[in-house]
Amino acid sequence: MKMLLRSGRFLCFDCRGPYHDLKQRNAEEDDKTMVDDGFKRQSPSRGMLFDLSTLNLGIFFKEVSYSDEQDEVFVSTRVYFPYNDEDVGQGGESTSAEPETIIRVLAKRGAIKDTSALSTHDQRVLEVLSQLPTFDPFLLLSQRREMEGDRKISAKYFDITEDDWVMIRRPVMEKISLLVSKANRDHEVDVFEQYMGGEDEDDETRRLMTSAVIDSIWRGEATQGCRQLIRSFKLDEDKTTEILFAWKGINYYEFQYKKYQQQFYDFFKWLGGAGSMPKDHKTLQSSQIDRFEYRRERARKLIRATHATVMQIIADYNSSFERLVDEDSPREFQLFLSNAPKNFLTVGLAIGVLAHTTTAWVQMTQSGKKPSVKSTELEPFYDFIIAVNGQDFYVAR
């Protein structure tokens, strides 16, 4: 758990840091209000992710399982409540984060009076956290409006700058616009040019219509234009929101892969070199060396499989998109969109696993600057790699 916490936000979301910061800020504001106005505010949870303090002290993490029977990957969300908030290694309680399950657990622990005592806001946030494949700040931010149905949540929980948001949004929007443009080709509307403010700006009505469709896809709204787009690919328009959100998510994960690509390759190179064996190997017994070699080989195979999953989904996506745009062949992209909800979960988890693994390597080796590390550091690292990569990823095709 400690290594998972230290290695990023993809598969693990620790609510405790922002909660403690906000708790202190709110108390200071209340004290000032008490002095200035003579009364205290009655909303100590303002800005916090949850109304219930117990949930704000939880550590959420993702688990994956594969059903041979249904031929599908299932992602579950769990929450861990440490016994000691200062040291998570001392143990704690873990349970499913599904609202129906966690309500019973919280009631049993006495955190709430009964199974109907969880606020609407908290139930909504739990549902969103359970539905996302990872806890990447971009995905959380994209669902912020859904989580803030009753009140605002502090930006501390989303942890993404405006510059990063714009940088991420642009490549996704470009592909969205190309797709809408293709869908409107019979009307001779170049949606990308219209949306980005290119030619034909005189036709303001047409530009606004195409812009509205693109913005709706970005927000994942089932507007008439979005439903029409899904219908144009002969897909179930009742799944419009699910399909569009998954498609946008796959675009985003392709962006994330490119962002981390060089770091991934540096890590892979290290894993294949002499530095991936213990620095103090000469002091180890032959049986210990054998164990390290076995673990390293096991880690290599698992990471290759995880990386191959990511590359397969991204390659399928780009190939189908290029055939649609360049060759007017929609069949492959139709299949891609049909499988997008399943592959969105898979690619999100796979990139999350790679990112956590690589970040742990960066921290252990200082981005490869330490040529090798001692066995006492390397052993838990390989255990971590095998644990987080030790799952079968399924690519729907």
Coordinates of C-alpha atoms in Angstrom, one line a residue:
M1 CA 0.0 0.0 0.0
K2 CA 2.8 2.4 0.8
M3 CA 4.5 2.0 -2.6
L4 CA 1.1 2.3 -4.3
L5 CA 0.5 5.6 -2.5
R6 CA 3.9 7.0 -3.4
S7 CA 3.7 6.1 -7.1
G8 CA 0.9 8.2 -8.4
R9 CA -2.9 8.8 -8.7
F10 CA -3.9 6.4 -11.4
L11 CA -5.0 3.4 -9.3
C12 CA -4.9 4.9 -5.9
F13 CA -6.7 8.0 -4.6
D14 CA -5.7 9.1 -1.1
C15 CA -8.4 11.6 0.2
R16 CA -6.6 12.3 3.5
G17 CA -4.1 15.0 2.4
P18 CA -6.7 17.5 0.9
Y19 CA -9.1 16.7 3.8
H20 CA -6.6 17.7 6.5
D21 CA -5.6 20.8 4.6
L22 CA -9.3 21.8 4.2
K23 CA -10.1 20.9 7.8
Q24 CA -7.4 23.3 9.0
R25 CA -8.5 26.1 6.6
N26 CA -12.2 25.8 7.5
A27 CA -11.3 25.9 11.2
E28 CA -9.2 29.0 10.7
E29 CA -12.0 30.7 8.7
D30 CA -14.6 29.7 11.4
D31 CA -12.4 31.2 14.1
K32 CA -12.1 34.4 12.2
T33 CA -15.8 34.5 11.5
M34 CA -16.4 34.0 15.2
V35 CA -14.3 37.0 16.0
D36 CA -15.6 39.2 13.3
D37 CA -19.3 38.3 13.3
G38 CA -19.9 36.6 16.6
F39 CA -21.0 33.2 15.1
K40 CA -19.6 30.1 13.6
R41 CA -20.5 28.6 10.2
Q42 CA -22.3 25.3 10.3
S43 CA -20.7 23.6 7.3
P44 CA -17.4 22.1 8.4
S45 CA -17.3 19.9 5.3
R46 CA -17.3 22.8 2.8
G47 CA -15.0 22.1 -0.1
M48 CA -14.3 18.5 1.1
L49 CA -14.9 15.6 -1.2
F50 CA -17.4 14.0 1.2
D51 CA -19.7 15.2 3.8
L52 CA -18.9 12.3 6.1
S53 CA -15.5 12.7 7.7
T54 CA -14.9 8.9 7.8
L55 CA -15.0 8.8 4.0
N56 CA -12.6 11.7 3.7
L57 CA -10.1 9.6 5.6
G58 CA -10.3 6.7 3.2
I59 CA -7.8 5.5 0.5
F60 CA -9.6 4.4 -2.6
F61 CA -8.0 1.9 -5.0
K62 CA -8.9 -0.1 -8.1
E63 CA -9.0 -3.9 -8.5
V64 CA -9.5 -5.8 -11.7
S65 CA -10.9 -9.2 -12.4
Y66 CA -11.7 -11.1 -15.6
S67 CA -14.7 -13.3 -16.2
D68 CA -14.1 -16.2 -18.6
E69 CA -17.8 -16.8 -18.6
Q70 CA -18.7 -13.4 -19.8
D71 CA -15.4 -12.7 -21.6
E72 CA -15.1 -9.3 -20.0
V73 CA -12.9 -7.3 -17.6
F74 CA -14.5 -6.0 -14.4
V75 CA -13.0 -3.1 -12.5
S76 CA -14.0 -2.7 -8.9
T77 CA -13.3 0.1 -6.5
R78 CA -12.4 -0.5 -2.9
V79 CA -11.7 1.8 0.0
Y80 CA -9.2 1.2 2.8
F81 CA -9.5 2.8 6.2
P82 CA -6.1 2.7 8.0
Y83 CA -6.1 2.0 11.7
N84 CA -3.3 4.6 12.1
D85 CA -3.6 7.6 9.9
E86 CA 0.1 8.3 10.3
D87 CA 1.2 4.8 9.2
V88 CA -0.9 2.9 6.7
G89 CA 1.4 -0.1 7.2
Q90 CA -0.1 -0.9 10.5
G91 CA -3.2 -2.3 8.9
G92 CA -6.8 -1.2 8.4
E93 CA -10.2 -2.2 7.0
S94 CA -11.0 -2.6 3.3
T95 CA -14.4 -2.8 1.7
S96 CA -16.1 -2.2 -1.6
A97 CA -16.8 1.4 -2.4
E98 CA -20.1 0.7 -4.0
P99 CA -22.6 2.9 -2.2
E100 CA -24.9 0.0 -1.3
T101 CA -22.1 -2.0 0.3
I102 CA -20.2 0.9 2.0
I103 CA -23.4 2.2 3.7
R104 CA -23.8 -1.1 5.5
V105 CA -20.1 -1.2 6.6
L106 CA -20.3 2.4 7.8
A107 CA -23.5 1.7 9.8
K108 CA -21.9 -1.3 11.4
R109 CA -18.8 0.7 12.4
G110 CA -21.1 3.4 13.8
A111 CA -19.9 6.1 11.4
I112 CA -23.5 6.7 10.4
K113 CA -26.7 6.0 12.3
D114 CA -28.4 3.7 9.8
T115 CA -28.2 2.6 6.2
S116 CA -30.2 5.6 5.0
A117 CA -28.0 8.2 6.7
L118 CA -25.5 8.8 3.8
S119 CA -26.0 12.1 2.1
T120 CA -27.1 12.4 -1.5
H121 CA -23.8 14.2 -2.2
D122 CA -21.7 11.4 -0.8
Q123 CA -23.6 8.7 -2.7
R124 CA -23.1 10.6 -5.9
V125 CA -19.3 11.0 -5.4
L126 CA -19.0 7.3 -4.5
E127 CA -20.9 6.4 -7.7
V128 CA -18.6 8.5 -9.8
L129 CA -15.4 7.1 -8.2
S130 CA -16.7 3.6 -8.7
Q131 CA -17.5 4.1 -12.4
L132 CA -14.1 5.6 -13.5
P133 CA -11.4 3.1 -14.5
T134 CA -8.7 5.1 -12.8
F135 CA -8.4 8.1 -10.5
D136 CA -6.4 10.2 -12.9
P137 CA -7.0 13.9 -12.1
F138 CA -8.1 14.6 -15.7
L139 CA -10.9 12.0 -15.5
L140 CA -11.9 13.2 -12.0
L141 CA -12.0 16.8 -13.4
S142 CA -14.1 15.7 -16.3
Q143 CA -16.7 14.4 -13.8
R144 CA -16.5 17.4 -11.5
R145 CA -19.8 18.8 -12.5
E146 CA -21.5 15.4 -11.9
M147 CA -20.0 15.2 -8.4
E148 CA -20.9 18.8 -7.5
G149 CA -24.6 18.4 -7.9
D150 CA -25.3 19.7 -4.3
R151 CA -22.2 21.7 -3.4
K152 CA -18.7 22.7 -4.6
I153 CA -15.6 20.5 -4.1
S154 CA -12.2 22.0 -3.6
A155 CA -9.8 22.1 -6.6
K156 CA -7.3 20.4 -4.3
Y157 CA -8.9 17.1 -5.2
F158 CA -8.5 17.5 -8.9
D159 CA -4.8 18.6 -9.0
I160 CA -4.6 19.7 -12.7
T161 CA -3.5 23.1 -14.0
E162 CA -5.4 25.1 -16.6
D163 CA -2.4 24.8 -19.0
D164 CA -2.4 21.0 -18.6
W165 CA -6.2 21.0 -19.2
V166 CA -5.9 22.9 -22.4
M167 CA -3.0 20.8 -23.6
I168 CA -4.9 17.6 -23.0
R169 CA -8.1 18.9 -24.4
R170 CA -6.7 20.1 -27.7
P171 CA -5.7 16.7 -29.3
V172 CA -9.0 15.1 -28.1
M173 CA -11.1 18.0 -29.6
E174 CA -9.2 17.8 -32.9
K175 CA -10.3 14.1 -33.3
I176 CA -13.8 14.9 -32.2
S177 CA -14.0 17.7 -34.8
L178 CA -12.7 15.5 -37.5
L179 CA -15.3 12.8 -36.7
V180 CA -18.2 15.3 -36.7
S181 CA -16.9 16.8 -39.9
K182 CA -16.9 13.3 -41.5
A183 CA -20.5 12.7 -40.3
N184 CA -21.6 16.0 -41.8
R185 CA -19.7 15.5 -45.1
D186 CA -23.0 15.3 -47.1
H187 CA -23.7 18.8 -45.9
E188 CA -20.3 20.0 -46.9
V189 CA -19.6 21.3 -43.4
D190 CA -15.9 21.3 -42.4
V191 CA -16.6 21.1 -38.6
F192 CA -13.0 21.4 -37.6
E193 CA -12.6 24.7 -39.5
Q194 CA -15.9 25.9 -38.2
Y195 CA -15.2 25.1 -34.6
M196 CA -11.6 26.5 -34.6
G197 CA -12.7 29.6 -36.4
G198 CA -11.3 29.0 -39.9
E199 CA -13.0 29.6 -43.2
D200 CA -16.8 30.3 -43.6
E201 CA -17.0 32.3 -40.5
D202 CA -19.8 34.3 -42.1
D203 CA -22.1 31.5 -41.6
E204 CA -22.4 32.1 -37.8
T205 CA -25.4 29.8 -37.3
R206 CA -23.8 26.8 -39.0
R207 CA -20.6 27.4 -37.0
L208 CA -22.4 27.5 -33.7
M209 CA -24.4 24.3 -34.5
T210 CA -21.2 22.4 -35.2
S211 CA -19.5 23.9 -32.2
A212 CA -22.4 22.8 -30.0
V213 CA -22.2 19.2 -31.2
I214 CA -18.4 19.1 -30.5
D215 CA -18.8 20.6 -27.1
S216 CA -21.6 18.2 -26.3
I217 CA -19.4 15.3 -27.2
W218 CA -16.6 16.7 -25.0
R219 CA -19.0 16.9 -22.1
G220 CA -20.5 13.5 -22.9
E221 CA -24.1 14.8 -23.2
A222 CA -26.7 12.8 -25.0
T223 CA -28.0 15.7 -27.1
Q224 CA -29.8 15.2 -30.4
G225 CA -26.6 15.9 -32.4
C226 CA -24.6 13.4 -30.4
R227 CA -27.3 10.8 -30.6
Q228 CA -27.5 11.4 -34.4
L229 CA -23.7 10.8 -34.6
I230 CA -24.0 7.5 -32.8
R231 CA -26.9 6.5 -35.0
S232 CA -24.8 7.3 -38.1
F233 CA -22.5 4.4 -37.0
K234 CA -25.6 2.1 -36.5
L235 CA -25.0 1.9 -32.7
D236 CA -27.5 2.0 -29.9
E237 CA -28.2 5.6 -29.3
D238 CA -29.4 4.8 -25.7
K239 CA -25.7 4.2 -25.0
T240 CA -24.6 7.6 -26.4
T241 CA -23.2 9.0 -23.2
E242 CA -21.4 5.8 -22.3
I243 CA -19.8 5.4 -25.8
L244 CA -18.8 9.1 -26.1
F245 CA -17.2 9.2 -22.7
A246 CA -15.3 6.0 -23.4
W247 CA -14.1 7.3 -26.7
K248 CA -12.9 10.6 -25.2
G249 CA -11.2 8.6 -22.4
I250 CA -9.3 6.4 -24.9
N251 CA -8.1 9.6 -26.7
Y252 CA -6.9 10.9 -23.3
Y253 CA -5.1 7.7 -22.5
E254 CA -3.3 7.8 -25.8
F255 CA -2.2 11.3 -24.9
Q256 CA -1.0 10.0 -21.5
Y257 CA 0.9 7.2 -23.1
K258 CA 2.8 9.6 -25.3
K259 CA 3.5 11.8 -22.3
Y260 CA 5.1 8.9 -20.3
Q261 CA 6.5 7.1 -23.3
Q262 CA 10.2 8.0 -22.9
Q263 CA 10.0 7.3 -19.1
F264 CA 8.5 3.9 -19.9
Y265 CA 11.3 3.1 -22.4
D266 CA 14.0 4.2 -19.9
F267 CA 12.4 1.8 -17.3
F268 CA 12.2 -1.1 -19.8
K269 CA 15.8 -0.6 -20.8
W270 CA 16.9 -0.7 -17.1
L271 CA 14.8 -3.8 -16.5
G272 CA 16.8 -5.6 -19.3
G273 CA 20.2 -4.5 -18.0
A274 CA 22.6 -5.3 -15.2
G275 CA 21.2 -2.6 -13.0
S276 CA 18.0 -4.6 -12.4
M277 CA 20.0 -7.1 -10.3
P278 CA 21.0 -6.3 -6.7
K279 CA 24.0 -4.0 -6.1
D280 CA 25.1 -6.4 -3.3
H281 CA 24.6 -9.6 -5.3
K282 CA 28.1 -10.8 -4.4
T283 CA 27.1 -11.1 -0.8
L284 CA 24.0 -13.1 -1.6
Q285 CA 23.6 -16.8 -1.7
S286 CA 23.0 -18.6 -5.0
S287 CA 19.4 -19.4 -4.0
Q288 CA 18.8 -15.7 -3.4
I289 CA 20.3 -14.8 -6.8
D290 CA 18.0 -17.4 -8.4
R291 CA 15.0 -15.9 -6.7
F292 CA 15.9 -12.4 -7.9
E293 CA 16.4 -13.7 -11.5
Y294 CA 13.1 -15.4 -11.4
R295 CA 11.3 -12.3 -10.1
R296 CA 13.0 -10.1 -12.7
E297 CA 12.0 -12.4 -15.5
R298 CA 8.4 -12.7 -14.2
A299 CA 8.3 -8.8 -13.9
R300 CA 9.5 -8.5 -17.5
K301 CA 6.8 -10.9 -18.9
L302 CA 4.0 -9.1 -17.0
I303 CA 5.1 -5.6 -18.0
R304 CA 5.5 -6.7 -21.7
A305 CA 1.9 -8.0 -21.6
T306 CA 0.6 -4.8 -20.0
H307 CA 2.5 -2.7 -22.5
A308 CA 1.2 -4.8 -25.4
T309 CA -2.4 -4.3 -24.2
V310 CA -2.0 -0.5 -24.4
M311 CA -0.3 -0.6 -27.8
Q312 CA -3.0 -3.0 -29.2
I313 CA -5.9 -0.7 -28.2
I314 CA -4.2 2.5 -29.4
A315 CA -3.2 0.8 -32.7
D316 CA -6.7 -0.5 -33.3
Y317 CA -8.1 3.0 -32.6
N318 CA -5.7 4.9 -34.8
S319 CA -6.0 2.3 -37.7
S320 CA -9.8 2.4 -37.6
F321 CA -9.9 6.2 -37.3
E322 CA -7.5 6.7 -40.3
R323 CA -9.5 4.3 -42.4
L324 CA -12.6 6.3 -41.6
V325 CA -11.1 9.7 -42.4
D326 CA -8.8 8.8 -45.3
E327 CA -10.6 5.9 -47.0
D328 CA -14.3 6.5 -46.1
S329 CA -14.3 3.1 -44.5
P330 CA -16.4 3.3 -41.4
R331 CA -16.7 -0.4 -40.5
E332 CA -13.6 -0.7 -38.3
F333 CA -14.4 2.5 -36.5
Q334 CA -17.9 1.4 -35.9
L335 CA -16.5 -1.8 -34.3
F336 CA -14.1 0.4 -32.2
L337 CA -16.9 2.6 -30.9
S338 CA -19.0 -0.5 -30.1
N339 CA -16.1 -1.9 -28.0
A340 CA -15.0 1.5 -26.6
P341 CA -16.6 1.1 -23.2
K342 CA -14.8 -2.2 -22.5
N343 CA -11.5 -1.1 -24.0
F344 CA -11.7 2.2 -22.1
L345 CA -11.6 0.3 -18.8
T346 CA -8.8 -1.9 -20.1
V347 CA -6.5 0.7 -21.5
G348 CA -7.0 3.0 -18.5
L349 CA -6.0 0.2 -16.1
A350 CA -3.1 -0.9 -18.2
I351 CA -1.6 2.6 -18.5
G352 CA -2.3 3.1 -14.8
V353 CA -0.4 0.0 -14.0
L354 CA 2.5 1.1 -16.2
A355 CA 2.6 4.6 -14.7
H356 CA 2.6 3.3 -11.1
T357 CA 5.3 0.8 -11.9
T358 CA 7.5 3.3 -13.7
T359 CA 7.0 6.0 -11.0
A360 CA 8.1 3.5 -8.4
W361 CA 11.2 2.8 -10.5
V362 CA 11.9 6.6 -10.9
Q363 CA 11.7 7.0 -7.1
M364 CA 13.9 4.0 -6.4
T365 CA 16.6 4.7 -8.9
Q366 CA 16.3 8.5 -9.2
S367 CA 15.2 8.1 -12.8
G368 CA 18.0 5.7 -13.5
K369 CA 20.8 7.8 -12.1
K370 CA 21.5 5.2 -9.5
P371 CA 23.0 2.3 -11.6
S372 CA 21.9 -0.3 -9.1
V373 CA 20.2 -0.7 -5.7
K374 CA 20.6 -3.0 -2.8
S375 CA 18.6 -6.2 -2.5
T376 CA 16.5 -4.8 0.4
E377 CA 15.1 -2.1 -1.9
L378 CA 14.9 -4.3 -5.0
E379 CA 12.9 -7.1 -3.5
P380 CA 9.8 -5.1 -2.4
F381 CA 10.0 -3.3 -5.8
Y382 CA 9.7 -6.6 -7.7
D383 CA 7.0 -7.7 -5.4
F384 CA 5.1 -4.5 -6.2
I385 CA 5.6 -4.9 -10.0
I386 CA 4.3 -8.5 -9.9
A387 CA 1.4 -7.6 -7.8
V388 CA 0.1 -4.6 -9.9
N389 CA 0.9 -6.2 -13.3
G390 CA -0.3 -9.7 -12.3
Q391 CA -3.7 -9.5 -14.1
D392 CA -5.0 -10.6 -17.5
F393 CA -6.0 -7.7 -19.7
Y394 CA -8.7 -8.4 -22.3
V395 CA -8.9 -6.4 -25.5
A396 CA -12.3 -6.4 -27.1
R397 CA -12.0 -6.5 -30.9

